[in-house]
mmCIF file of C-alpha atoms and ligand atoms in Angstrom:
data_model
loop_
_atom_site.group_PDB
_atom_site.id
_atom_site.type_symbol
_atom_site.label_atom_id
_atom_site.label_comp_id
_atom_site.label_asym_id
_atom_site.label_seq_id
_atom_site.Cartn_x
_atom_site.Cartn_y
_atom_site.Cartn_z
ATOM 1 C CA UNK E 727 39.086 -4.728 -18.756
ATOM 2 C CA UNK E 728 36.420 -2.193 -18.837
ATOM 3 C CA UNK E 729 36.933 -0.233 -15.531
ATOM 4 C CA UNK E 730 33.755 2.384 -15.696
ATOM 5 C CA UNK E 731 31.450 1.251 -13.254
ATOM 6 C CA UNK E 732 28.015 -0.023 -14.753
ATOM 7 C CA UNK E 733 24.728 2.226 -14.523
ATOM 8 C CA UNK E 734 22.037 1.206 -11.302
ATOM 9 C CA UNK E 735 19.036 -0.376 -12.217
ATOM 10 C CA UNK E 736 15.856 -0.587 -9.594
ATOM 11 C CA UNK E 737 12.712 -2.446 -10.252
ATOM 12 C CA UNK E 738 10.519 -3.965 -7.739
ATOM 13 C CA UNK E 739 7.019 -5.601 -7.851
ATOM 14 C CA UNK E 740 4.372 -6.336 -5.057
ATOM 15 C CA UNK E 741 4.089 -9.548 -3.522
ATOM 16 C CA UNK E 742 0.014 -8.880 -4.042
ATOM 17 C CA UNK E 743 -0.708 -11.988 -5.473
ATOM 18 C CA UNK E 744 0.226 -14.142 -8.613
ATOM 19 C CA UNK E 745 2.243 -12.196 -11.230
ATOM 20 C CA UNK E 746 0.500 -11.844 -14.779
ATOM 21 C CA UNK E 747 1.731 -12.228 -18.215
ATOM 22 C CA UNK E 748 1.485 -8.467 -17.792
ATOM 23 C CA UNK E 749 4.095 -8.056 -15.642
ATOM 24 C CA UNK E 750 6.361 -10.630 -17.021
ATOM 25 C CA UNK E 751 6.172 -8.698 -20.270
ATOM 26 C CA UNK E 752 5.999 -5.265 -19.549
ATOM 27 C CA UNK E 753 8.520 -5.391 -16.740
ATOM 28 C CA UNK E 754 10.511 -8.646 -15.621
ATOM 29 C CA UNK E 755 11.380 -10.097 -18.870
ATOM 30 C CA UNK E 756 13.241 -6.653 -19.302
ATOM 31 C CA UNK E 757 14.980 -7.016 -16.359
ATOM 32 C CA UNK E 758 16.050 -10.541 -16.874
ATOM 33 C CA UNK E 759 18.154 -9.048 -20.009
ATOM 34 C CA UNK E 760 19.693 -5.609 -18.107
ATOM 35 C CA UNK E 761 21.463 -8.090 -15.730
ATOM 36 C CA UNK E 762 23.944 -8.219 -18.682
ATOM 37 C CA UNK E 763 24.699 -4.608 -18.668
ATOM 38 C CA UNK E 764 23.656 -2.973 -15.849
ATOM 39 C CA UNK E 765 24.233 -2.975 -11.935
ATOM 40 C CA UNK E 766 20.670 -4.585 -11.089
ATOM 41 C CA UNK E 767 18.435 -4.005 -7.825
ATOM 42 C CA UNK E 768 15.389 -6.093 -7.795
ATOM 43 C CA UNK E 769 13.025 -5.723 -4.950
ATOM 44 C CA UNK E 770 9.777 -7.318 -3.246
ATOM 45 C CA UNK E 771 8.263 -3.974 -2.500
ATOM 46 C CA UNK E 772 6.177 -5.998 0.016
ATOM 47 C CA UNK E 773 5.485 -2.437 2.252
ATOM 48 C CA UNK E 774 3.907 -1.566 -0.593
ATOM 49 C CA UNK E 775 1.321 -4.393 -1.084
ATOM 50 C CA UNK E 776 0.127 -3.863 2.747
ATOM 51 C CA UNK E 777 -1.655 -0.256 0.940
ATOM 52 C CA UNK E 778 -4.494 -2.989 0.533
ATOM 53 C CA UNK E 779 -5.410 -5.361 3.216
ATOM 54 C CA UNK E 780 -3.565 -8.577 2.976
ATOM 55 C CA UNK E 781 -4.366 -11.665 4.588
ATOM 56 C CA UNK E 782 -0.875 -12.456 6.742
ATOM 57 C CA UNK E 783 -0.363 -16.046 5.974
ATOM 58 C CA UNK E 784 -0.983 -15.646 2.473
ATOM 59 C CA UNK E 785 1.099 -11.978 2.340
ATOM 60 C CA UNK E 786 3.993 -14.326 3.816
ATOM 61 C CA UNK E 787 3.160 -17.088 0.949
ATOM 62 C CA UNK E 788 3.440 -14.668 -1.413
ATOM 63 C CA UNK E 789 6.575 -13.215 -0.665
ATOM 64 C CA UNK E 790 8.473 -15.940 -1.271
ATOM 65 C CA UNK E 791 6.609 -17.123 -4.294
ATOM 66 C CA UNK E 792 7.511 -13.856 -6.042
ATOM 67 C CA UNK E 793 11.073 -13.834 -4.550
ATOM 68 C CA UNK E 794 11.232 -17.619 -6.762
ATOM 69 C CA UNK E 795 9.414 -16.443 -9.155
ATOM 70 C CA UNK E 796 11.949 -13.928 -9.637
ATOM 71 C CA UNK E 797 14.432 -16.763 -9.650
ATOM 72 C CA UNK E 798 12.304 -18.925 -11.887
ATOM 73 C CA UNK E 799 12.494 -16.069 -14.823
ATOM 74 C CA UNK E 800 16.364 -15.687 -14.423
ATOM 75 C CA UNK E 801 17.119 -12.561 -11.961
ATOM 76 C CA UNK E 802 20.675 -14.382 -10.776
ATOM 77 C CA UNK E 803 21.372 -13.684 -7.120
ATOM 78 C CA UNK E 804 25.095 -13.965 -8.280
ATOM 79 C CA UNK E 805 24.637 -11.144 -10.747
ATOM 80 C CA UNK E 806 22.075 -8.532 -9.221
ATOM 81 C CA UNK E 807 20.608 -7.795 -5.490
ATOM 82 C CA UNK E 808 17.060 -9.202 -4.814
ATOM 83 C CA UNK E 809 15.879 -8.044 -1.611
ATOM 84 C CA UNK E 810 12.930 -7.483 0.260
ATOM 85 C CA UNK E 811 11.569 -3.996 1.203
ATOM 86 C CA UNK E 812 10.642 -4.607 4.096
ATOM 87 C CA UNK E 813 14.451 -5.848 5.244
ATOM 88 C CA UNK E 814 15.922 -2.636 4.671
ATOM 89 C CA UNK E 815 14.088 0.338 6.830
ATOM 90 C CA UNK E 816 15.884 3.205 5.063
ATOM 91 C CA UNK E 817 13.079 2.650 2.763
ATOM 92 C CA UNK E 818 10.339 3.979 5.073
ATOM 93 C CA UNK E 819 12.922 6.311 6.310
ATOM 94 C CA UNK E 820 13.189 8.322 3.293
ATOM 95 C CA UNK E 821 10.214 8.289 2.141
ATOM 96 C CA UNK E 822 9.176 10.262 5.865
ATOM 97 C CA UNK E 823 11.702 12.864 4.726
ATOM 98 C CA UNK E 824 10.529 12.862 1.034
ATOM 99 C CA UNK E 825 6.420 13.555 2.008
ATOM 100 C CA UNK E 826 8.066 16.990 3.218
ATOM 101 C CA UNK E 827 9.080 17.718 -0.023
ATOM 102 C CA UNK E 828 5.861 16.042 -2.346
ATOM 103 C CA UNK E 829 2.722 17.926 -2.517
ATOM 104 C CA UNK E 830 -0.690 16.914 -1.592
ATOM 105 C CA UNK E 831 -1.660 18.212 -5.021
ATOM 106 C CA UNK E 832 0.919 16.016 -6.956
ATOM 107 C CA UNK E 833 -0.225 12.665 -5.098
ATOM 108 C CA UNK E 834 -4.006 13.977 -6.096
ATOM 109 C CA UNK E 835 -2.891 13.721 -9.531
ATOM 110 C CA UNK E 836 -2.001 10.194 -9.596
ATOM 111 C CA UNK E 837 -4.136 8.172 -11.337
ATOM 112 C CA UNK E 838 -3.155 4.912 -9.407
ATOM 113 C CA UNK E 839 -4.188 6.253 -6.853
ATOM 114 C CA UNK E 840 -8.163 7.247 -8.220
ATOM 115 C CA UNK E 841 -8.041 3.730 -10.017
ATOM 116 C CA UNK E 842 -7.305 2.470 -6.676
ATOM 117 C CA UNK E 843 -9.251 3.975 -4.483
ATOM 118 C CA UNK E 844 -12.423 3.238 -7.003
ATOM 119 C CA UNK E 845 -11.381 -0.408 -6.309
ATOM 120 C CA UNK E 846 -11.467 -0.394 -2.455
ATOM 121 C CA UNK E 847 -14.184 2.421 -1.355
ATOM 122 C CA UNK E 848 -13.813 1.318 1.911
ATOM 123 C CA UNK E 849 -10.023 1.077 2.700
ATOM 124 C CA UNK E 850 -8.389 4.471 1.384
ATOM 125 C CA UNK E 851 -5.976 4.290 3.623
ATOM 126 C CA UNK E 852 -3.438 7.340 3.676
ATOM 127 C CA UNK E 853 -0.672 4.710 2.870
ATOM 128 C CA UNK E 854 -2.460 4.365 -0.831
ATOM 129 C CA UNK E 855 -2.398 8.249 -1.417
ATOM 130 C CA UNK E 856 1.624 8.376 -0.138
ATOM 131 C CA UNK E 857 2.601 5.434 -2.095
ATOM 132 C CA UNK E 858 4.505 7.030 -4.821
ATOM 133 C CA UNK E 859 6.773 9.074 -2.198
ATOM 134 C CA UNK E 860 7.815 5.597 -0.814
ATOM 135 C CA UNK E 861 8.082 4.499 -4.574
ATOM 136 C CA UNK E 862 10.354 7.142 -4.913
ATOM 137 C CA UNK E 863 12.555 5.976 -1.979
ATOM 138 C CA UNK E 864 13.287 3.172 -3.091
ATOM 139 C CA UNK E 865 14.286 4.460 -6.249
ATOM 140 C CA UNK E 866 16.573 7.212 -4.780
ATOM 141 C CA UNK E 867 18.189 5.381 -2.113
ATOM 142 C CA UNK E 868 20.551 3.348 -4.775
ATOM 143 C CA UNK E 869 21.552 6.717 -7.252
ATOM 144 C CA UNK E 870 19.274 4.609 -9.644
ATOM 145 C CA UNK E 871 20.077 5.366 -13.616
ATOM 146 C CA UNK E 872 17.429 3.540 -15.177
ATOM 147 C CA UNK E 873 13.927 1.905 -13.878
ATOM 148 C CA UNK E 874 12.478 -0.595 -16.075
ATOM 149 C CA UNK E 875 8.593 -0.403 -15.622
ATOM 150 C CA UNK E 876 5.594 -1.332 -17.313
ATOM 151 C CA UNK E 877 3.884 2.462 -18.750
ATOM 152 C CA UNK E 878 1.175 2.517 -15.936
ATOM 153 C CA UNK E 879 3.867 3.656 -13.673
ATOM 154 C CA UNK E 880 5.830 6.557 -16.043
ATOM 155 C CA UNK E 881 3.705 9.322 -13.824
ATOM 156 C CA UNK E 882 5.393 7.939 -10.693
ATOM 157 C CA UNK E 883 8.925 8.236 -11.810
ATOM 158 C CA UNK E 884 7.941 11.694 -13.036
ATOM 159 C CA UNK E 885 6.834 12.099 -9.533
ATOM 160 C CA UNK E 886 10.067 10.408 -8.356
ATOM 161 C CA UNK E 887 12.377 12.838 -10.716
ATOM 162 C CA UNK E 888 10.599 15.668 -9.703
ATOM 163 C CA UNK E 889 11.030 14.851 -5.772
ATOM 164 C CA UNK E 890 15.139 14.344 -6.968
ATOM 165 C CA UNK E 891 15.417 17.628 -8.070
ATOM 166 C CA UNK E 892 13.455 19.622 -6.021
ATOM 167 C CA UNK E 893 15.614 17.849 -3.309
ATOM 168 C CA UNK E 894 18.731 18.402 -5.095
ATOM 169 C CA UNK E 895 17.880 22.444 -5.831
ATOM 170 C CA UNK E 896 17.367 22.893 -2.189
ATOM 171 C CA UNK E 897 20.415 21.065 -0.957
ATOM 172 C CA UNK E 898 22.521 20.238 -3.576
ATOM 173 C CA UNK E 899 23.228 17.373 -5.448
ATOM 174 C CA UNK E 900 22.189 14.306 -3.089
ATOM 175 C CA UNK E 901 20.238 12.388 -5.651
ATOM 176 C CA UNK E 902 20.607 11.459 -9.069
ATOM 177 C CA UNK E 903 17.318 11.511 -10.963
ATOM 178 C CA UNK E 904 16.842 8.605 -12.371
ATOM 179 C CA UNK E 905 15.403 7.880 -15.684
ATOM 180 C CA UNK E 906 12.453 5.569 -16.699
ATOM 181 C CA UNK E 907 12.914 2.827 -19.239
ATOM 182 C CA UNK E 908 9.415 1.111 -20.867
ATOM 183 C CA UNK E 909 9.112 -1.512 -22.980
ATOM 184 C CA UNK E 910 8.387 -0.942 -26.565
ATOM 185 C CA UNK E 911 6.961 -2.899 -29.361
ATOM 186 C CA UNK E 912 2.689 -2.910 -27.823
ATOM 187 C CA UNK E 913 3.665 -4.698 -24.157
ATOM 188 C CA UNK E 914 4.203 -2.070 -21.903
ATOM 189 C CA UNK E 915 0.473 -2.149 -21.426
ATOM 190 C CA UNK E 916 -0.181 -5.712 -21.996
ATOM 191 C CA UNK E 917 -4.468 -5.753 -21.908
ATOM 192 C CA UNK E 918 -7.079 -7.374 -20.060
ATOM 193 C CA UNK E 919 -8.474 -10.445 -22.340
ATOM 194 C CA UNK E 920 -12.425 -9.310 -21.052
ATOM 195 C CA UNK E 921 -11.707 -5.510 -21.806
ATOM 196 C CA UNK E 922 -9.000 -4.962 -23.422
ATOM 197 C CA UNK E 923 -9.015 -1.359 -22.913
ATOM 198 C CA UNK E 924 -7.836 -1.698 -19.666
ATOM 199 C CA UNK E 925 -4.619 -3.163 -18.692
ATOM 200 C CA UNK E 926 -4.277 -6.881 -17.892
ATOM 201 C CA UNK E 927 -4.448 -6.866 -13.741
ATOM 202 C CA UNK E 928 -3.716 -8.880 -11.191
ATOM 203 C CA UNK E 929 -6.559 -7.927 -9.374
ATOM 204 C CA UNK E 930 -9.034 -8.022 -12.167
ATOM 205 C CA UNK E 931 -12.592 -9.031 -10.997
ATOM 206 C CA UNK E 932 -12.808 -11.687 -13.870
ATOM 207 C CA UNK E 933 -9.864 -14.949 -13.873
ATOM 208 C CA UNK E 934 -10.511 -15.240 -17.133
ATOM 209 C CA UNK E 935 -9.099 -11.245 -17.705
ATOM 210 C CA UNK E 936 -5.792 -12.144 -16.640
ATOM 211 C CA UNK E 937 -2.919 -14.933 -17.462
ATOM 212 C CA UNK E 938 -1.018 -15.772 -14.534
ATOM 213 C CA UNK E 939 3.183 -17.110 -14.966
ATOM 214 C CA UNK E 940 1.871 -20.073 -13.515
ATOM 215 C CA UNK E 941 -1.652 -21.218 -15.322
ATOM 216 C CA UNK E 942 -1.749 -24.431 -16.865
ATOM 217 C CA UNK E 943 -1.503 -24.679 -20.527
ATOM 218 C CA UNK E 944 -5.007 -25.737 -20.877
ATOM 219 C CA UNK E 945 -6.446 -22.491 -18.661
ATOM 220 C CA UNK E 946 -4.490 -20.577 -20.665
ATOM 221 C CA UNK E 947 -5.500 -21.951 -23.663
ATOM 222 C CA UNK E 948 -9.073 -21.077 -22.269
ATOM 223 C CA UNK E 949 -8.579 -17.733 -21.247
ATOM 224 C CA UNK E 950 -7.291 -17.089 -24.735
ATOM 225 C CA UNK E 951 -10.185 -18.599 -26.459
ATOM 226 C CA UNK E 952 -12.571 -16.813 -24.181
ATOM 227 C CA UNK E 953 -10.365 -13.551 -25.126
ATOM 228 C CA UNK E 954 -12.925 -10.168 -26.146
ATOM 229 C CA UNK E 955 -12.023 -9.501 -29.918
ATOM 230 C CA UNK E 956 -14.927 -7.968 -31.728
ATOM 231 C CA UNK E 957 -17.669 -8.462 -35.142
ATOM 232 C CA UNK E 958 -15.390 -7.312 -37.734
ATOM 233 C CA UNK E 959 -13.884 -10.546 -38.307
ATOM 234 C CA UNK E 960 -10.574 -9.221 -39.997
ATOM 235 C CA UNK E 961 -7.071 -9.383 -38.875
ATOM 236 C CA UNK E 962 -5.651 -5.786 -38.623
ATOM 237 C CA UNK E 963 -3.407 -3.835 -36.233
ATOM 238 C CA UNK E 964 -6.033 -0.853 -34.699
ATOM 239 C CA UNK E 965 -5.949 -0.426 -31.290
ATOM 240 C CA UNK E 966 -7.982 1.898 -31.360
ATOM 241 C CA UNK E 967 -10.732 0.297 -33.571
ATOM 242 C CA UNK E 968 -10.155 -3.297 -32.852
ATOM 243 C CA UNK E 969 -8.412 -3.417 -29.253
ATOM 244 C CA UNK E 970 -8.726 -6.872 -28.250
ATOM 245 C CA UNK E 971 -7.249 -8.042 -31.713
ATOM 246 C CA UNK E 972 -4.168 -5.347 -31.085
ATOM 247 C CA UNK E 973 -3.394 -6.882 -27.886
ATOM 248 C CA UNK E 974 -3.556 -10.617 -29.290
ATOM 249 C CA UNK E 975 -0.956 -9.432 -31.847
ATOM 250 C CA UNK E 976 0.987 -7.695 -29.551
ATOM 251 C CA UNK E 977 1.596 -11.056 -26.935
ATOM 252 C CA UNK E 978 2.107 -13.242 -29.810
ATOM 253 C CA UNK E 979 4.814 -11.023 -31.189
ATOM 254 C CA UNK E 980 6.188 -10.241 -27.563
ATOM 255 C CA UNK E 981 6.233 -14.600 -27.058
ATOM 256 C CA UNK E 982 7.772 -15.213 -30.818
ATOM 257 C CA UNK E 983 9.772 -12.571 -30.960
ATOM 258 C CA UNK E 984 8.117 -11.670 -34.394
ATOM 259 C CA UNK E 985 7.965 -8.244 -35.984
ATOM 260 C CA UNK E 986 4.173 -6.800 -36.092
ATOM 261 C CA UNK E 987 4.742 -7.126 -40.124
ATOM 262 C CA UNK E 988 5.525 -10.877 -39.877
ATOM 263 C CA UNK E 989 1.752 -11.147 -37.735
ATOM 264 C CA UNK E 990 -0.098 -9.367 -39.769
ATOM 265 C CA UNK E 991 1.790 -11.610 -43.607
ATOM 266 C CA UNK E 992 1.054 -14.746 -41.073
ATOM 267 C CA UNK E 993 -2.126 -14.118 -39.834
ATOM 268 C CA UNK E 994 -4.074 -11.449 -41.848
ATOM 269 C CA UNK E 995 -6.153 -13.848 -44.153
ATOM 270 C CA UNK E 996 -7.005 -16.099 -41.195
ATOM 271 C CA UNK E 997 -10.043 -16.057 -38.837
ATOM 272 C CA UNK E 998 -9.607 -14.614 -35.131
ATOM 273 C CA UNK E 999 -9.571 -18.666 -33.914
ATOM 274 C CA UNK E 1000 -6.766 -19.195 -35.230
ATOM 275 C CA UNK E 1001 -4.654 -16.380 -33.399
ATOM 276 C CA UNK E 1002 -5.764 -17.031 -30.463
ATOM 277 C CA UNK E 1003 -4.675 -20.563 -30.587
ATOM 278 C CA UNK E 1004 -1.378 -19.582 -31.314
ATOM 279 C CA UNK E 1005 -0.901 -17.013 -29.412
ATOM 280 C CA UNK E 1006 -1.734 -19.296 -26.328
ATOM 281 C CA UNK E 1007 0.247 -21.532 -27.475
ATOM 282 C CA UNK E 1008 3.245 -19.162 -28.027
ATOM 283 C CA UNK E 1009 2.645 -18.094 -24.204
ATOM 284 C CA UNK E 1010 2.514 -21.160 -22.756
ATOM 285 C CA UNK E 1011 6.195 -22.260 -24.403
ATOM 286 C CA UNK E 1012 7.346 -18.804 -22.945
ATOM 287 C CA UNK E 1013 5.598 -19.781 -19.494
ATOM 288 C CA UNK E 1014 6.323 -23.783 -19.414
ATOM 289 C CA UNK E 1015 9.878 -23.448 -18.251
ATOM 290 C CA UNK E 1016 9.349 -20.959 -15.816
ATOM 291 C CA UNK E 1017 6.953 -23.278 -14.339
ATOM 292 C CA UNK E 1018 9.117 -25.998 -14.278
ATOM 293 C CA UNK E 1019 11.980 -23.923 -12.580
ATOM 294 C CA UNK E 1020 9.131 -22.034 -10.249
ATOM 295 C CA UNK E 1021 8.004 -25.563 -8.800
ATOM 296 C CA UNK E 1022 11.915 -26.822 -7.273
ATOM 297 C CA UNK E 1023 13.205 -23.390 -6.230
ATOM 298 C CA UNK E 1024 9.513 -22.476 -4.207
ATOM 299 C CA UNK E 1025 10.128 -25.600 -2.347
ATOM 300 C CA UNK E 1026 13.399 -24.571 -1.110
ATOM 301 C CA UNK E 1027 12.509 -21.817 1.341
ATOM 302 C CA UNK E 1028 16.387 -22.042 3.145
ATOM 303 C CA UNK E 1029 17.539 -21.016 0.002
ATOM 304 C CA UNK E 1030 14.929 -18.241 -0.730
ATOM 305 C CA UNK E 1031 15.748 -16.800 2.925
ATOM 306 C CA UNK E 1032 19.599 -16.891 2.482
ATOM 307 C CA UNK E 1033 18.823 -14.877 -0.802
ATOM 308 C CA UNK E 1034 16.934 -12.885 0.707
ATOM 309 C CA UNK E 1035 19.389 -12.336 3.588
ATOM 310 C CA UNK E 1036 22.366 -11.355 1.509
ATOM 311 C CA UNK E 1037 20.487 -9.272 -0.873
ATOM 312 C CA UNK E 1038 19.102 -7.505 2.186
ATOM 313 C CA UNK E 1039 22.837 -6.961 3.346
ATOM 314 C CA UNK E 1040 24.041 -6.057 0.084
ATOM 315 C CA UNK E 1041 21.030 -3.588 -0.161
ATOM 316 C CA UNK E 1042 21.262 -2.167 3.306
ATOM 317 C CA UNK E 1043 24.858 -1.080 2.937
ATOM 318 C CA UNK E 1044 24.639 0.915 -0.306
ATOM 319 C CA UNK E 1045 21.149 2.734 1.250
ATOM 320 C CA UNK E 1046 22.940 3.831 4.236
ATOM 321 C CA UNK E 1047 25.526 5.491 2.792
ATOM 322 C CA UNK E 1048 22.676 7.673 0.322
ATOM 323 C CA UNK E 1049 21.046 8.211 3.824
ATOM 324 C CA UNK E 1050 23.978 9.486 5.610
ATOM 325 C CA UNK E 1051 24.031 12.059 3.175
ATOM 326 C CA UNK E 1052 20.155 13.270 3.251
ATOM 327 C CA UNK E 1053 20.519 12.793 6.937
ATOM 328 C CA UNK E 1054 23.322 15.480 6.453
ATOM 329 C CA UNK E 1055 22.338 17.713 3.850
ATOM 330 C CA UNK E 1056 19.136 18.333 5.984
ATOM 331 C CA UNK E 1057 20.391 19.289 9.251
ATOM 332 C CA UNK E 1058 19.646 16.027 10.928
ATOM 333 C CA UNK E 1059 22.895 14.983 12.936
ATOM 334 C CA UNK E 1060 23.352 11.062 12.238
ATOM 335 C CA UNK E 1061 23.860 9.036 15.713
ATOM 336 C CA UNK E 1062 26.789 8.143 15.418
ATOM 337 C CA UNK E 1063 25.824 4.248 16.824
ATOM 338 C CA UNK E 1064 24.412 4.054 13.061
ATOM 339 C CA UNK E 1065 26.959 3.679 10.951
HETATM 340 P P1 ATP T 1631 -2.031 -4.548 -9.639
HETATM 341 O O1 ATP T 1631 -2.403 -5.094 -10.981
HETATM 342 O O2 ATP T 1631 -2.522 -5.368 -8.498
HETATM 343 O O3 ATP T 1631 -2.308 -3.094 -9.516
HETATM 344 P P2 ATP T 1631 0.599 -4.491 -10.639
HETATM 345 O O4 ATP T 1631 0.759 -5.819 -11.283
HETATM 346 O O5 ATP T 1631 0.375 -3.308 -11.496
HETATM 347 O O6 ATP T 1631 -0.486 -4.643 -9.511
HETATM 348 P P3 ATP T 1631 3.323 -4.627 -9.612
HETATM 349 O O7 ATP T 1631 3.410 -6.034 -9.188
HETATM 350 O O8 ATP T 1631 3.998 -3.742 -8.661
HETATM 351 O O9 ATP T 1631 1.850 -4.100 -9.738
HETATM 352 O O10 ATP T 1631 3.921 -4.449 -11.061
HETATM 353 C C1 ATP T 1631 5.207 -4.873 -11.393
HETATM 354 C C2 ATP T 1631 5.589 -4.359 -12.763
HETATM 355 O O11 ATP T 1631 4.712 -4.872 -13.778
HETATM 356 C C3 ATP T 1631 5.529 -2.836 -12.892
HETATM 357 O O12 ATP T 1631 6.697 -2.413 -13.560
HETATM 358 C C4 ATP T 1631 4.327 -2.583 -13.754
HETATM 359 O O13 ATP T 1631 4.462 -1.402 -14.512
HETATM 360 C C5 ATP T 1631 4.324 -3.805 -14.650
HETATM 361 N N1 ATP T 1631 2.989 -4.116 -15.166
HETATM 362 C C6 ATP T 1631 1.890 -4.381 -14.418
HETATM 363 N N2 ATP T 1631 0.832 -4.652 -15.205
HETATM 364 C C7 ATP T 1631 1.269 -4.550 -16.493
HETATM 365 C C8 ATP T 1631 0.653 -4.720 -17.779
HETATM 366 N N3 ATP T 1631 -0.622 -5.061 -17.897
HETATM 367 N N4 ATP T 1631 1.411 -4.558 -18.883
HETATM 368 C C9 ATP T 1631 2.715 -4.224 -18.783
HETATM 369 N N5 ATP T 1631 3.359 -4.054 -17.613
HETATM 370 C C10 ATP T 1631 2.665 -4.203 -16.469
HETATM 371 N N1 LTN T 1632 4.718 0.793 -7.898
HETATM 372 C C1 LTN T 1632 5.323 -0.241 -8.673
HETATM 373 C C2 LTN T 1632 6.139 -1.191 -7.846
HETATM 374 C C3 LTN T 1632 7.321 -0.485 -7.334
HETATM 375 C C4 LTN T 1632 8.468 -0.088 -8.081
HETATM 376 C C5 LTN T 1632 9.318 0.556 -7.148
HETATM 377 C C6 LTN T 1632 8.827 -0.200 -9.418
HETATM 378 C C7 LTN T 1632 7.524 -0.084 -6.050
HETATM 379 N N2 LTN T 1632 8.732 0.528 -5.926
HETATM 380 C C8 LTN T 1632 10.544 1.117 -7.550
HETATM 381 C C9 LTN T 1632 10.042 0.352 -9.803
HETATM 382 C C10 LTN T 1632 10.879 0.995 -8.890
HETATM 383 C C11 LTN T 1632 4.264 -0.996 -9.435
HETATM 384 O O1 LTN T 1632 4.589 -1.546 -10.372
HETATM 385 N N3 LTN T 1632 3.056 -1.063 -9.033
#
């Protein structure tokens, strides 16, 4: 029997609306796979979606969409913790005592943050600016090794490392600094099929930029066709030169499971029609039995909430003990009713 204990991996997503084929492939699929290896933390970071305005019915709705949707791509409750943020308030806790230790110049850096704050003018809320530091919480709080994440959120594990050691130079060594891990192979930055120089979004102005887990296989077959390529007409990997093309051969190969060579021999004397046929139709066999499974475990909100429930026990125990040690190492004398 191996008796080393396995490495801590954290990942969460926001309960802000649908996921995309973005985040299934840049993030979740990953962590569907680590569950073999690794100690696994999933979260609803569902603090985090309230940095822009939700509607509270449909916030609620989408909680425990994503927590079966979670399910549905095979996170196993009997294998790793899924949780919800929101269930275990050490998260907001730490990430008070970790704004004392982030600068206002490092969250001006972010470029979340400008995207984001370009996208609502009128609600940049201070909770949007601090939203790495609570990012970095959550990460801390478990003595995370590895965070699988999608590469439009490497600058906030920097961010989250950097806290880490700052922390740890000042007061020892509390936290371990964890380590991103992004997809390779042209999906950690899966593209938006209108402009596919920016990446696919779940908040993209256009439907038609964005396949969502649970589309029908004709609307995805639309959005495909309807897919930005460009007037060259060839088949050739530039993602520079031919972006939209780039990202079709990147999804197809990410939903095969195809080398970029074996594209380019299968595709490269065809017209542009033709791969985005089959890539849709490689998606949608990727997506079909997650729908299936997504329709019977959504309707079963008991189970979602005992999930839930013993995640958030599971969770809350392992954060308490990291925060009886920052509580420690920084003066603060913990009640003693808390633990
Ligand atoms: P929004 O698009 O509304 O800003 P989001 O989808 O980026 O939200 P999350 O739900 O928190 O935000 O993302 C969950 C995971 O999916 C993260 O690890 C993120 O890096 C990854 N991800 C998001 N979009 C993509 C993408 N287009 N390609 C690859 N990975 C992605
Ligand atoms: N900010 C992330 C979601 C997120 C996360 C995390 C990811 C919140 N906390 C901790 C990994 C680890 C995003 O993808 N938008």
């Amino acid at each position: 029997m191996n008796a080393s204990p396995r490495s801590t991996v954290f990942s969460g997503a926001q309960p802000s609306g649908q996921l995309t084929l973005g985040n299934y492939l840049g993030a979740m699929r990953t962590w569907v796979q680590m569950q073999d290896d690794y100690d696994c933390i999933f979260c609803v970071v569902d603090l985090h979606a309230l940095t822009v305005r939700q509607d509270p019915a449909q916030l609620r709705a989408h909680i425990f969409e994503l927590t079966a949707l979670y399910l549905a791509c095979g996170i196993d409750p009997a294998r790793s913790t899924i949780f919800l943020q929101s269930h275990v308030p050490a998260h907001a806790e730490l990430a008070w005592l970790l704004a004392t230790f982030t600068q206002m110049g490092e969250l001006e850096r972010m470029t979340q943050f400008k995207d984001k704050s370009q996208q609502h003018k009128h609600n940049i809320n201070a909770g949007l600016f601090t939203y790495p530091i609570l990012m970095a919480a959550d990460i801390l709080l478990y003595h995370t090794h590895r965070v699988p994440v999608g590469e439009d959120q490497k600058q906030h594990l920097e961010l989250a490392r950097d806290i880490a050691i700052r922390f740890n130079g000042l007061y020892g060594p509390v936290f371990r600094v964890p380590e991103p891990l992004i997809a390779r192979d042209g999906v950690a930055r899966v593209k938006d099929l209108q402009n596919p120089t920016k990446k696919m979004s779940k908040s993209a102005e256009s439907e038609l930029a964005r396949v969502m887990l649970l589309d029908a296989p004709e609307a995805i077959l639309k959005k495909f066709k309807k897919a930005v390529t460009d007037a060259l007409g060839v088949i050739r990997y530039d993602e520079e030169g031919q972006p939209g093309v780039a990202n079709l051969l990147n999804i197809w190969c990410a939903a095969t499971g195809q080398s970029r060579e074996q594209a380019l021999a299968h595709f490269s004397h065809h017209q542009y029609g033709k791969l985005k046929v089959e890539t849709a139709e490689a998606v949608n066999a990727i997506l079909q039995p997650i729908r299936t499974r997504f329709q019977e475990l959504n309707a079963d909100r008991e189970m979602l909430q005992t999930v839930l429930a013993s995640g958030a026990e599971q969770a809350r125990r392992r954060a308490d003990a990291v925060m009886e040690k920052v509580l420690d190492a920084l003066g603060l004398p913990v009640a003693r009713s808390r633990f």
